[in-house]
Every structure is written in C-alpha cells, then in structure tokens.
Amino acid sequence: MNIFKQTYMSSTVSDSRVEEILARKRSGQRLSEEDAVTLFEHASLEALSKIAIEEKRLKSGDGVFYNRNFHIEPTNICRYNCRFCSYRRSVSDPDGWLLTLPQIEKIVSRYMDSGITEVHLVGGVHPSSTLEGYLDIVRLVRRMMPHASIKAFSAIEHIYLFDKAGISYDEGIARFKEAGMDTLTGGGAEIFDDGIRKRICPDKPNAEQWLALHKAAHNAGIKTNATMLYGHIEEYRHRVSHMERLRRLQDETGGFNAFIPLKYRCANNSMSQIGECPMSEDLRTLAISRLYLDNIPHIKAYWPMYGQQATKEALFYGADDIDGTVADTTKIYSMAGVEQPSLSLAELRKMVSDAGFTPLERDTFYNVVSK
C-alpha cells in the first residue's frame, strides 16, 4: 500500500511550529531539511498554497509558461530494469522499438513548419547504443530544425554512452554540444537516496553520477532541468534530502532552470500493487518544492502526467510552467495508464487563463516568445 494514502493531521503544537517556519520563510530565511519535513507532515494545503503563490510571484509574477515542443523517443528497449517503469521493454519484446535515422527523419519532417521551438529527445538505454549513433541523431535534428532548441537525452543515457566510449563527462558533453545539443533532460534522477534506489532501480547510475553529469553540463554553459520521482516507497525525508542535494549543486553552479516533480503512475509495472498517492500529495510536493528550492527559478507541473484539471490546481501551489504541446509524441506516461498527451496552443493558453494566470509562451530557456 502506498504510504502517502494517509490524511493530513495536525495538532496545536505542530500548527505553532508550522506558523513559525512559514514566518521565517516570509522573512527571507532558508528552510532547513527539518523544516521541510515538518511542512510535509503538518502544514495544511491552504497554508502551503498561500505562501507558495507568494514565492512564485516573486519569481515570475502572474505568468505561467508553456512552449511548442514534441518528443522523439529513439527506443523503449533498455538495459536497466527499473521497477517503477512501464515504458521499458527488453530486446526480445514484440512491442519494443528501435528507430532508425530515416524513421527519426520522418518524425521530424512532420513538424518542420509548425513553429516548434524545442525538440525533446529521450528514451531507454538500448544495449547497442553508441555515442556516435546518438550524436548522429542530434546532428540530424539540428540540420532539419536549425532554429529549434535540442534537449537531448537524460543523464542516464549520457552516462552509459560516455562510459562505453571511455570518455569523461566533460568530453562527452562537449561532443554533444558541438553536434547541436542545447540542453539535456532532467530525467533519471528518481530519488537520490541509495537505499530507495537499491529497491526501485538497483542497476541504474547512482545519485553522485547523475549530479556529476549535470555539473559537467553546467560547467560547459548548458542550463538543465532536474526531476524527482515521488509517491512510491520513499518517505518525506527522502524527498527533502533529494531537493537538498539539488539545492546545493544549484548554489555551486546556478545551472538548473526548472525542477519537475514527477508523480509515480502505477499501471503496467512491477510496483503496481502499491497504488498511487492522492492529488493532495501532488499539491503538497509542488508547494514545498517551490519553498525549498529557493534558488531554482521555475517549478513545472508536467501536464501530461497530472492531466489538465490537476495541472490547473497545481498553479495555485507554486508551479509556473506546464510544459508544452507534446503532440502525441511521448509514450512514457501513456504506457503507465495516462491518456496519450497532446494539446494545442489555444488549449494550453486556456488552461492557464482559466486558472486566473497569464499564459506566456517561452523558449527552452524561459525567454518569452509571446504573451
């Protein structure tokens, strides 16, 4: 059973403690890890919403960002076998795929005249993947869409490719940058705690490797995003510790643009029996992310994961970005039981304006394209 299917409970003592923590936050002090765990355990959603909105407005006013993007997923065949993953297939699975360069070219050609500003490349880690093969994908997309930003692969994919090629993270990032990569995705972070990782993704690169890869990107002048998979077997302290490690790296490099809490979805994977956390946990996590990660400017409520109604609600808990058009091009969440995602620009704008905020179309690096 999912440990977060519990209802919020409070007490006079904890109410007083929460009020003291929130007052210190409003005065400009940083939350400690203990503060954040206390807020997870005892703060009301009403109190969290109120202060998260205040913090969000300090960063982006009443604006909420979206963009024009689509995904290319070169393969869902993966050498890692994470227990939470509904997307992964083995080499022998009949519904696994490995796209060729001509197939990728055909996908890109559908969007060449659509005003797309970002191409999102991510997928499984196929055992036969090579650095040169992935560089060829980036070169192809760059040639076909010279004006779009290329967000190319997760830290997990990069680490595998660089280790296999016998090169450093710095050299590998430089090779991708030369090929046309503008940034990389924030995926693969999951939960940094070693004990949790041993239970849900034991053969995957660890937290230190993920952080080192993103640090290498930041040192090369590349801004990135960061994620956290929550709502499974972790505890509140694990979420907070995860955010603390991101906050420390951000203090050092300033390289993260956005933080994206990713909700565990339970369909079609080996952890399905634990179920999913309620929406109240989503809102609580978004709000505390906004409060704790004071040095990361943007908090994303990824609408393909939450759905439209929950995403609108998330805007009242500190989120200021909802991602983009997506255009039916990702199966990562649809294979976990979520409706296949695609929204028009008008639908994205309406989602934001219906919640009382100002829709702002952005590029990958949060430069406003249009209001």
mmCIF file of C-alpha atoms in Angstrom:
data_model
loop_
_atom_site.group_PDB
_atom_site.id
_atom_site.type_symbol
_atom_site.label_atom_id
_atom_site.label_comp_id
_atom_site.label_asym_id
_atom_site.label_seq_id
_atom_site.Cartn_x
_atom_site.Cartn_y
_atom_site.Cartn_z
ATOM 1 C CA MET A 1 0.000 0.000 0.000
ATOM 2 C CA ASN A 2 1.219 3.480 -0.826
ATOM 3 C CA ILE A 3 2.378 5.169 2.361
ATOM 4 C CA PHE A 4 1.015 8.530 1.217
ATOM 5 C CA LYS A 5 -2.624 7.417 1.232
ATOM 6 C CA GLN A 6 -2.839 8.974 4.656
ATOM 7 C CA THR A 7 -4.895 12.031 5.506
ATOM 8 C CA TYR A 8 -3.355 15.223 6.787
ATOM 9 C CA MET A 9 -3.442 15.506 10.589
ATOM 10 C CA SER A 10 -2.241 18.315 12.774
ATOM 11 C CA SER A 11 -2.049 19.416 16.402
ATOM 12 C CA THR A 12 -1.745 22.630 18.334
ATOM 13 C CA VAL A 13 1.991 22.119 18.774
ATOM 14 C CA SER A 14 2.615 21.317 15.114
ATOM 15 C CA ASP A 15 0.366 24.203 13.989
ATOM 16 C CA SER A 16 2.513 26.571 16.009
ATOM 17 C CA ARG A 17 5.677 25.058 14.557
ATOM 18 C CA VAL A 18 4.319 25.389 11.015
ATOM 19 C CA GLU A 19 3.414 29.038 11.562
ATOM 20 C CA GLU A 20 6.914 29.737 12.868
ATOM 21 C CA ILE A 21 8.538 28.045 9.850
ATOM 22 C CA LEU A 22 6.364 29.927 7.367
ATOM 23 C CA ALA A 23 7.021 33.233 9.124
ATOM 24 C CA ARG A 24 10.765 32.655 8.854
ATOM 25 C CA LYS A 25 10.372 31.782 5.189
ATOM 26 C CA ARG A 26 8.470 35.016 4.534
ATOM 27 C CA SER A 27 11.279 36.933 6.221
ATOM 28 C CA GLY A 28 13.721 35.558 3.670
ATOM 29 C CA GLN A 29 15.289 32.697 5.621
ATOM 30 C CA ARG A 30 16.004 29.347 4.017
ATOM 31 C CA LEU A 31 14.115 26.246 5.029
ATOM 32 C CA SER A 32 16.163 23.522 6.686
ATOM 33 C CA GLU A 33 15.585 19.867 5.886
ATOM 34 C CA GLU A 34 13.824 19.516 9.241
ATOM 35 C CA ASP A 35 11.590 22.492 8.389
ATOM 36 C CA ALA A 36 10.576 20.933 5.080
ATOM 37 C CA VAL A 37 9.753 17.553 6.633
ATOM 38 C CA THR A 38 7.609 19.346 9.220
ATOM 39 C CA LEU A 39 5.715 21.126 6.448
ATOM 40 C CA PHE A 40 5.169 17.830 4.622
ATOM 41 C CA GLU A 41 3.819 16.225 7.787
ATOM 42 C CA HIS A 42 1.792 19.037 9.330
ATOM 43 C CA ALA A 43 1.154 22.061 7.096
ATOM 44 C CA SER A 44 -2.336 22.473 5.696
ATOM 45 C CA LEU A 45 -2.749 22.688 1.934
ATOM 46 C CA GLU A 46 -4.363 26.089 2.403
ATOM 47 C CA ALA A 47 -1.297 27.473 4.182
ATOM 48 C CA LEU A 48 1.076 25.931 1.646
ATOM 49 C CA SER A 49 -0.895 27.314 -1.288
ATOM 50 C CA LYS A 50 -0.881 30.826 0.127
ATOM 51 C CA ILE A 51 2.874 31.037 0.668
ATOM 52 C CA ALA A 52 3.770 29.068 -2.489
ATOM 53 C CA ILE A 53 1.820 31.591 -4.589
ATOM 54 C CA GLU A 54 3.696 34.399 -2.844
ATOM 55 C CA GLU A 55 7.037 32.769 -3.654
ATOM 56 C CA LYS A 56 6.013 32.044 -7.240
ATOM 57 C CA ARG A 57 5.040 35.683 -7.819
ATOM 58 C CA LEU A 58 8.466 36.793 -6.637
ATOM 59 C CA LYS A 59 9.974 34.701 -9.460
ATOM 60 C CA SER A 60 7.522 35.092 -12.354
ATOM 61 C CA GLY A 61 4.657 37.360 -11.323
ATOM 62 C CA ASP A 62 1.308 36.095 -12.610
ATOM 63 C CA GLY A 63 2.879 34.432 -15.633
ATOM 64 C CA VAL A 64 2.735 30.693 -16.354
ATOM 65 C CA PHE A 65 4.969 29.312 -19.079
ATOM 66 C CA TYR A 66 4.364 26.814 -21.881
ATOM 67 C CA ASN A 67 6.166 26.020 -25.124
ATOM 68 C CA ARG A 68 5.829 24.413 -28.546
ATOM 69 C CA ASN A 69 7.581 21.081 -28.377
ATOM 70 C CA PHE A 70 7.483 17.487 -29.495
ATOM 71 C CA HIS A 71 9.312 14.347 -28.389
ATOM 72 C CA ILE A 72 11.393 11.780 -30.212
ATOM 73 C CA GLU A 73 11.860 8.520 -28.330
ATOM 74 C CA PRO A 74 14.506 6.524 -30.229
ATOM 75 C CA THR A 75 13.897 3.329 -28.263
ATOM 76 C CA ASN A 76 11.946 1.874 -25.364
ATOM 77 C CA ILE A 77 14.355 -1.063 -25.118
ATOM 78 C CA CYS A 78 16.508 -0.584 -22.051
ATOM 79 C CA ARG A 79 19.400 -2.370 -20.379
ATOM 80 C CA TYR A 80 18.116 -1.152 -16.991
ATOM 81 C CA ASN A 81 15.053 -2.721 -15.409
ATOM 82 C CA CYS A 82 13.610 -0.133 -13.023
ATOM 83 C CA ARG A 83 10.657 -1.479 -11.057
ATOM 84 C CA PHE A 84 8.591 1.694 -11.459
ATOM 85 C CA CYS A 85 8.935 1.853 -15.241
ATOM 86 C CA SER A 86 6.004 0.957 -17.507
ATOM 87 C CA TYR A 87 7.849 2.078 -20.626
ATOM 88 C CA ARG A 88 10.808 -0.290 -20.648
ATOM 89 C CA ARG A 89 10.952 -3.352 -22.884
ATOM 90 C CA SER A 90 13.625 -5.994 -23.395
ATOM 91 C CA VAL A 91 15.298 -6.706 -26.713
ATOM 92 C CA SER A 92 13.023 -9.704 -27.297
ATOM 93 C CA ASP A 93 9.712 -7.956 -26.538
ATOM 94 C CA PRO A 94 7.441 -7.666 -29.601
ATOM 95 C CA ASP A 95 6.302 -4.149 -28.620
ATOM 96 C CA GLY A 96 9.827 -2.811 -28.212
ATOM 97 C CA TRP A 97 11.164 -0.406 -30.810
ATOM 98 C CA LEU A 98 14.468 0.991 -32.002
ATOM 99 C CA LEU A 99 14.102 3.824 -34.517
ATOM 100 C CA THR A 100 16.452 4.162 -37.455
ATOM 101 C CA LEU A 101 17.751 7.537 -38.628
ATOM 102 C CA PRO A 102 15.325 7.538 -41.607
ATOM 103 C CA GLN A 103 12.435 6.913 -39.203
ATOM 104 C CA ILE A 104 13.578 9.771 -36.990
ATOM 105 C CA GLU A 105 13.914 11.992 -40.051
ATOM 106 C CA LYS A 106 10.306 11.190 -40.969
ATOM 107 C CA ILE A 107 9.108 12.189 -37.479
ATOM 108 C CA VAL A 108 10.982 15.482 -37.584
ATOM 109 C CA SER A 109 9.676 16.290 -41.073
ATOM 110 C CA ARG A 110 6.101 16.370 -39.720
ATOM 111 C CA TYR A 111 6.931 19.369 -37.514
ATOM 112 C CA MET A 112 9.305 21.415 -39.655
ATOM 113 C CA ASP A 113 6.731 24.126 -40.459
ATOM 114 C CA SER A 114 4.849 24.084 -37.159
ATOM 115 C CA GLY A 115 6.683 26.787 -35.232
ATOM 116 C CA ILE A 116 8.249 24.237 -32.881
ATOM 117 C CA THR A 117 10.866 25.775 -30.573
ATOM 118 C CA GLU A 118 12.040 22.620 -28.777
ATOM 119 C CA VAL A 119 12.755 19.009 -29.753
ATOM 120 C CA HIS A 120 12.872 16.676 -26.739
ATOM 121 C CA LEU A 121 14.972 13.528 -27.253
ATOM 122 C CA VAL A 122 14.751 10.799 -24.623
ATOM 123 C CA GLY A 123 14.172 7.068 -24.339
ATOM 124 C CA GLY A 124 15.527 3.816 -22.993
ATOM 125 C CA VAL A 125 19.184 2.831 -22.851
ATOM 126 C CA HIS A 126 19.445 0.244 -25.619
ATOM 127 C CA PRO A 127 22.384 -2.162 -25.025
ATOM 128 C CA SER A 128 23.688 -1.459 -28.527
ATOM 129 C CA SER A 129 23.576 2.337 -28.153
ATOM 130 C CA THR A 130 26.768 4.120 -29.138
ATOM 131 C CA LEU A 131 27.991 7.647 -28.671
ATOM 132 C CA GLU A 132 28.395 8.197 -32.403
ATOM 133 C CA GLY A 133 24.914 6.856 -33.106
ATOM 134 C CA TYR A 134 23.338 9.289 -30.647
ATOM 135 C CA LEU A 135 25.451 12.162 -31.961
ATOM 136 C CA ASP A 136 24.102 11.349 -35.421
ATOM 137 C CA ILE A 137 20.549 11.750 -34.115
ATOM 138 C CA VAL A 138 21.367 15.202 -32.739
ATOM 139 C CA ARG A 139 23.119 16.215 -35.967
ATOM 140 C CA LEU A 140 20.092 15.108 -37.996
ATOM 141 C CA VAL A 141 17.641 17.102 -35.883
ATOM 142 C CA ARG A 142 19.934 20.146 -35.931
ATOM 143 C CA ARG A 143 20.180 20.026 -39.715
ATOM 144 C CA MET A 144 16.421 19.733 -40.146
ATOM 145 C CA MET A 145 15.412 22.227 -37.433
ATOM 146 C CA PRO A 146 18.216 24.772 -37.168
ATOM 147 C CA HIS A 147 16.159 27.263 -35.149
ATOM 148 C CA ALA A 148 14.733 24.873 -32.536
ATOM 149 C CA SER A 149 16.430 24.052 -29.247
ATOM 150 C CA ILE A 150 17.503 20.425 -28.916
ATOM 151 C CA LYS A 151 17.008 18.873 -25.492
ATOM 152 C CA ALA A 152 18.985 15.691 -25.922
ATOM 153 C CA PHE A 153 18.754 12.701 -23.603
ATOM 154 C CA SER A 154 18.826 12.116 -19.867
ATOM 155 C CA ALA A 155 21.871 11.918 -17.624
ATOM 156 C CA ILE A 156 21.367 8.132 -17.545
ATOM 157 C CA GLU A 157 21.684 7.882 -21.323
ATOM 158 C CA HIS A 158 24.696 10.187 -21.397
ATOM 159 C CA ILE A 159 26.483 8.313 -18.601
ATOM 160 C CA TYR A 160 26.064 4.987 -20.405
ATOM 161 C CA LEU A 161 27.301 6.411 -23.705
ATOM 162 C CA PHE A 162 30.300 8.175 -22.169
ATOM 163 C CA ASP A 163 31.338 5.187 -20.054
ATOM 164 C CA LYS A 164 31.003 2.874 -23.035
ATOM 165 C CA ALA A 165 33.101 5.220 -25.180
ATOM 166 C CA GLY A 166 35.691 5.582 -22.415
ATOM 167 C CA ILE A 167 35.498 9.382 -22.258
ATOM 168 C CA SER A 168 34.916 11.838 -19.435
ATOM 169 C CA TYR A 169 31.612 13.575 -18.789
ATOM 170 C CA ASP A 170 33.229 16.880 -19.775
ATOM 171 C CA GLU A 171 34.414 15.499 -23.108
ATOM 172 C CA GLY A 172 31.108 13.801 -23.794
ATOM 173 C CA ILE A 173 29.096 16.943 -23.108
ATOM 174 C CA ALA A 174 31.435 18.903 -25.374
ATOM 175 C CA ARG A 175 30.869 16.369 -28.181
ATOM 176 C CA PHE A 176 27.086 16.690 -27.882
ATOM 177 C CA LYS A 177 27.288 20.485 -27.707
ATOM 178 C CA GLU A 178 29.359 20.507 -30.892
ATOM 179 C CA ALA A 179 26.770 18.267 -32.578
ATOM 180 C CA GLY A 180 24.000 20.770 -31.798
ATOM 181 C CA MET A 181 22.634 19.877 -28.361
ATOM 182 C CA ASP A 182 21.415 22.928 -26.428
ATOM 183 C CA THR A 183 20.461 21.207 -23.193
ATOM 184 C CA LEU A 184 19.664 17.793 -21.747
ATOM 185 C CA THR A 185 16.586 16.483 -19.986
ATOM 186 C CA GLY A 186 16.199 16.317 -16.213
ATOM 187 C CA GLY A 187 15.146 12.677 -16.147
ATOM 188 C CA GLY A 188 16.716 9.706 -14.413
ATOM 189 C CA ALA A 189 17.134 11.374 -11.025
ATOM 190 C CA GLU A 190 14.311 9.328 -9.447
ATOM 191 C CA ILE A 191 15.054 9.527 -5.682
ATOM 192 C CA PHE A 192 18.693 10.092 -4.774
ATOM 193 C CA ASP A 193 18.654 8.026 -1.565
ATOM 194 C CA ASP A 194 20.837 4.927 -2.067
ATOM 195 C CA GLY A 195 18.535 2.664 -0.061
ATOM 196 C CA ILE A 196 15.485 3.582 -2.112
ATOM 197 C CA ARG A 197 17.402 3.273 -5.385
ATOM 198 C CA LYS A 198 18.519 -0.238 -4.449
ATOM 199 C CA ARG A 199 14.861 -1.212 -4.176
ATOM 200 C CA ILE A 200 13.441 0.523 -7.258
ATOM 201 C CA CYS A 201 16.344 0.878 -9.729
ATOM 202 C CA PRO A 202 19.315 -1.111 -8.403
ATOM 203 C CA ASP A 203 21.326 -1.304 -11.634
ATOM 204 C CA LYS A 204 20.961 2.339 -12.638
ATOM 205 C CA PRO A 205 23.690 5.004 -12.285
ATOM 206 C CA ASN A 206 23.604 6.476 -8.785
ATOM 207 C CA ALA A 207 22.899 9.956 -7.456
ATOM 208 C CA GLU A 208 26.545 11.015 -7.479
ATOM 209 C CA GLN A 209 26.840 10.142 -11.164
ATOM 210 C CA TRP A 210 23.612 11.974 -12.061
ATOM 211 C CA LEU A 211 24.717 15.097 -10.209
ATOM 212 C CA ALA A 212 28.220 14.950 -11.693
ATOM 213 C CA LEU A 213 26.820 14.710 -15.207
ATOM 214 C CA HIS A 214 24.616 17.756 -14.713
ATOM 215 C CA LYS A 215 27.503 19.621 -13.110
ATOM 216 C CA ALA A 216 29.587 18.910 -16.212
ATOM 217 C CA ALA A 217 26.796 20.342 -18.365
ATOM 218 C CA HIS A 218 26.546 23.450 -16.168
ATOM 219 C CA ASN A 219 30.309 23.935 -16.326
ATOM 220 C CA ALA A 220 30.033 23.838 -20.115
ATOM 221 C CA GLY A 221 27.499 26.679 -20.014
ATOM 222 C CA ILE A 222 24.497 24.412 -20.544
ATOM 223 C CA LYS A 223 21.389 25.018 -18.423
ATOM 224 C CA THR A 224 19.428 21.900 -17.461
ATOM 225 C CA ASN A 225 16.326 20.796 -15.571
ATOM 226 C CA ALA A 226 16.034 18.397 -12.635
ATOM 227 C CA THR A 227 13.376 15.868 -11.691
ATOM 228 C CA MET A 228 12.248 13.797 -8.706
ATOM 229 C CA LEU A 229 10.074 10.698 -8.880
ATOM 230 C CA TYR A 230 7.768 10.698 -5.841
ATOM 231 C CA GLY A 231 4.739 8.912 -4.451
ATOM 232 C CA HIS A 232 6.012 5.327 -4.303
ATOM 233 C CA ILE A 233 8.033 3.810 -1.426
ATOM 234 C CA GLU A 234 10.005 6.889 -0.404
ATOM 235 C CA GLU A 235 9.306 8.884 2.747
ATOM 236 C CA TYR A 236 9.088 12.649 3.129
ATOM 237 C CA ARG A 237 12.668 12.799 4.366
ATOM 238 C CA HIS A 238 13.836 11.192 1.130
ATOM 239 C CA ARG A 239 12.073 13.844 -0.939
ATOM 240 C CA VAL A 240 13.615 16.608 1.120
ATOM 241 C CA SER A 241 17.104 15.092 1.001
ATOM 242 C CA HIS A 242 16.759 14.826 -2.786
ATOM 243 C CA MET A 243 15.867 18.509 -3.040
ATOM 244 C CA GLU A 244 18.715 19.434 -0.683
ATOM 245 C CA ARG A 245 21.275 17.854 -2.993
ATOM 246 C CA LEU A 246 19.831 19.746 -5.944
ATOM 247 C CA ARG A 247 19.847 22.986 -3.968
ATOM 248 C CA ARG A 248 23.498 22.508 -3.052
ATOM 249 C CA LEU A 249 24.506 21.921 -6.672
ATOM 250 C CA GLN A 250 22.463 24.935 -7.736
ATOM 251 C CA ASP A 251 24.261 27.075 -5.150
ATOM 252 C CA GLU A 252 27.509 25.968 -6.763
ATOM 253 C CA THR A 253 26.660 26.197 -10.472
ATOM 254 C CA GLY A 254 23.397 28.092 -10.939
ATOM 255 C CA GLY A 255 22.740 25.735 -13.830
ATOM 256 C CA PHE A 256 19.208 24.451 -13.174
ATOM 257 C CA ASN A 257 16.362 26.253 -14.921
ATOM 258 C CA ALA A 258 13.479 24.217 -13.547
ATOM 259 C CA PHE A 259 12.528 21.488 -11.102
ATOM 260 C CA ILE A 260 9.950 18.906 -12.178
ATOM 261 C CA PRO A 261 8.351 16.656 -9.559
ATOM 262 C CA LEU A 262 7.206 13.525 -11.423
ATOM 263 C CA LYS A 263 4.368 11.522 -9.934
ATOM 264 C CA TYR A 264 4.750 7.749 -9.877
ATOM 265 C CA ARG A 265 1.999 6.184 -12.003
ATOM 266 C CA CYS A 266 1.278 2.572 -11.190
ATOM 267 C CA ALA A 267 -0.174 0.895 -14.291
ATOM 268 C CA ASN A 268 1.784 -1.862 -16.024
ATOM 269 C CA ASN A 269 4.876 -2.079 -13.852
ATOM 270 C CA SER A 270 6.189 -4.340 -11.103
ATOM 271 C CA MET A 271 5.278 -1.883 -8.312
ATOM 272 C CA SER A 272 1.635 -1.569 -9.375
ATOM 273 C CA GLN A 273 0.334 -3.093 -6.149
ATOM 274 C CA ILE A 274 1.311 -0.027 -4.113
ATOM 275 C CA GLY A 275 -1.102 2.224 -5.997
ATOM 276 C CA GLU A 276 -0.686 5.963 -6.385
ATOM 277 C CA CYS A 277 -0.625 8.883 -3.997
ATOM 278 C CA PRO A 278 -3.651 11.233 -3.943
ATOM 279 C CA MET A 279 -3.675 14.640 -5.619
ATOM 280 C CA SER A 280 -3.205 16.287 -2.223
ATOM 281 C CA GLU A 281 0.314 14.794 -2.197
ATOM 282 C CA ASP A 282 0.991 16.247 -5.633
ATOM 283 C CA LEU A 283 -0.006 19.715 -4.461
ATOM 284 C CA ARG A 284 1.927 19.391 -1.201
ATOM 285 C CA THR A 285 5.061 18.315 -3.088
ATOM 286 C CA LEU A 286 4.812 21.139 -5.613
ATOM 287 C CA ALA A 287 4.345 23.773 -2.907
ATOM 288 C CA ILE A 288 7.228 22.572 -0.744
ATOM 289 C CA SER A 289 9.427 22.288 -3.823
ATOM 290 C CA ARG A 290 8.737 25.950 -4.500
ATOM 291 C CA LEU A 291 9.583 26.890 -0.908
ATOM 292 C CA TYR A 292 12.667 24.710 -0.507
ATOM 293 C CA LEU A 293 14.299 25.188 -3.899
ATOM 294 C CA ASP A 294 14.627 28.930 -3.483
ATOM 295 C CA ASN A 295 17.480 29.105 -5.994
ATOM 296 C CA ILE A 296 15.761 27.265 -8.863
ATOM 297 C CA PRO A 297 13.541 29.786 -10.655
ATOM 298 C CA HIS A 298 10.867 27.547 -12.166
ATOM 299 C CA ILE A 299 8.703 24.709 -10.861
ATOM 300 C CA LYS A 300 6.979 22.650 -13.546
ATOM 301 C CA ALA A 301 3.617 20.932 -13.243
ATOM 302 C CA TYR A 302 4.040 18.492 -16.124
ATOM 303 C CA TRP A 303 0.541 18.359 -17.549
ATOM 304 C CA PRO A 304 0.885 15.043 -19.462
ATOM 305 C CA MET A 305 1.492 13.403 -16.073
ATOM 306 C CA TYR A 306 -1.134 15.215 -13.974
ATOM 307 C CA GLY A 307 -3.896 15.775 -16.514
ATOM 308 C CA GLN A 308 -5.468 19.127 -17.289
ATOM 309 C CA GLN A 309 -7.652 19.647 -14.215
ATOM 310 C CA ALA A 310 -4.947 18.741 -11.704
ATOM 311 C CA THR A 311 -2.471 20.933 -13.582
ATOM 312 C CA LYS A 312 -4.763 23.933 -13.222
ATOM 313 C CA GLU A 313 -4.953 23.230 -9.497
ATOM 314 C CA ALA A 314 -1.162 22.942 -9.355
ATOM 315 C CA LEU A 315 -0.837 26.568 -10.440
ATOM 316 C CA PHE A 316 -2.169 27.552 -7.012
ATOM 317 C CA TYR A 317 0.693 25.647 -5.340
ATOM 318 C CA GLY A 318 3.707 27.395 -6.806
ATOM 319 C CA ALA A 319 4.054 25.901 -10.288
ATOM 320 C CA ASP A 320 4.793 28.424 -13.042
ATOM 321 C CA ASP A 321 5.329 26.093 -16.009
ATOM 322 C CA ILE A 322 3.141 23.371 -17.526
ATOM 323 C CA ASP A 323 5.395 22.109 -20.368
ATOM 324 C CA GLY A 324 4.229 22.196 -23.974
ATOM 325 C CA THR A 325 2.170 20.901 -26.860
ATOM 326 C CA VAL A 326 3.868 17.446 -26.796
ATOM 327 C CA ALA A 327 1.720 16.410 -29.803
ATOM 328 C CA ASP A 328 1.142 12.714 -29.031
ATOM 329 C CA THR A 329 4.885 12.085 -29.262
ATOM 330 C CA THR A 330 5.672 10.568 -25.868
ATOM 331 C CA LYS A 331 4.567 7.192 -24.568
ATOM 332 C CA ILE A 332 6.390 7.285 -21.236
ATOM 333 C CA TYR A 333 3.272 8.157 -19.252
ATOM 334 C CA SER A 334 0.609 6.766 -21.586
ATOM 335 C CA MET A 335 2.180 3.312 -21.139
ATOM 336 C CA ALA A 336 1.723 3.850 -17.385
ATOM 337 C CA GLY A 337 -2.005 4.376 -17.792
ATOM 338 C CA VAL A 338 -2.253 8.114 -18.506
ATOM 339 C CA GLU A 339 -4.192 9.413 -21.502
ATOM 340 C CA GLN A 340 -1.968 9.960 -24.545
ATOM 341 C CA PRO A 341 -0.985 13.640 -24.316
ATOM 342 C CA SER A 342 -1.484 16.359 -26.899
ATOM 343 C CA LEU A 343 -2.762 19.919 -26.510
ATOM 344 C CA SER A 344 -2.996 22.807 -28.944
ATOM 345 C CA LEU A 345 -1.552 26.205 -28.140
ATOM 346 C CA ALA A 346 -5.076 27.510 -27.595
ATOM 347 C CA GLU A 347 -5.819 24.721 -25.119
ATOM 348 C CA LEU A 348 -2.604 25.384 -23.208
ATOM 349 C CA ARG A 349 -3.388 29.090 -23.002
ATOM 350 C CA LYS A 350 -6.946 28.385 -21.868
ATOM 351 C CA MET A 351 -5.716 26.041 -19.131
ATOM 352 C CA VAL A 352 -3.602 28.848 -17.721
ATOM 353 C CA SER A 353 -6.049 31.718 -18.176
ATOM 354 C CA ASP A 354 -8.952 29.713 -16.727
ATOM 355 C CA ALA A 355 -6.915 29.459 -13.517
ATOM 356 C CA GLY A 356 -6.501 33.235 -13.468
ATOM 357 C CA PHE A 357 -2.882 33.445 -14.616
ATOM 358 C CA THR A 358 -1.202 34.978 -17.668
ATOM 359 C CA PRO A 359 -0.087 32.465 -20.331
ATOM 360 C CA LEU A 360 3.465 33.101 -21.533
ATOM 361 C CA GLU A 361 4.891 31.162 -24.462
ATOM 362 C CA ARG A 362 8.581 30.551 -23.809
ATOM 363 C CA ASP A 363 11.574 29.031 -25.454
ATOM 364 C CA THR A 364 13.637 26.297 -23.767
ATOM 365 C CA PHE A 365 15.460 28.838 -21.586
ATOM 366 C CA TYR A 366 12.389 30.778 -20.438
ATOM 367 C CA ASN A 367 12.753 33.686 -22.794
ATOM 368 C CA VAL A 368 9.227 34.871 -23.570
ATOM 369 C CA VAL A 369 8.229 34.258 -27.204
ATOM 370 C CA SER A 370 4.715 35.715 -26.971
ATOM 371 C CA LYS A 371 2.003 36.616 -24.442
#
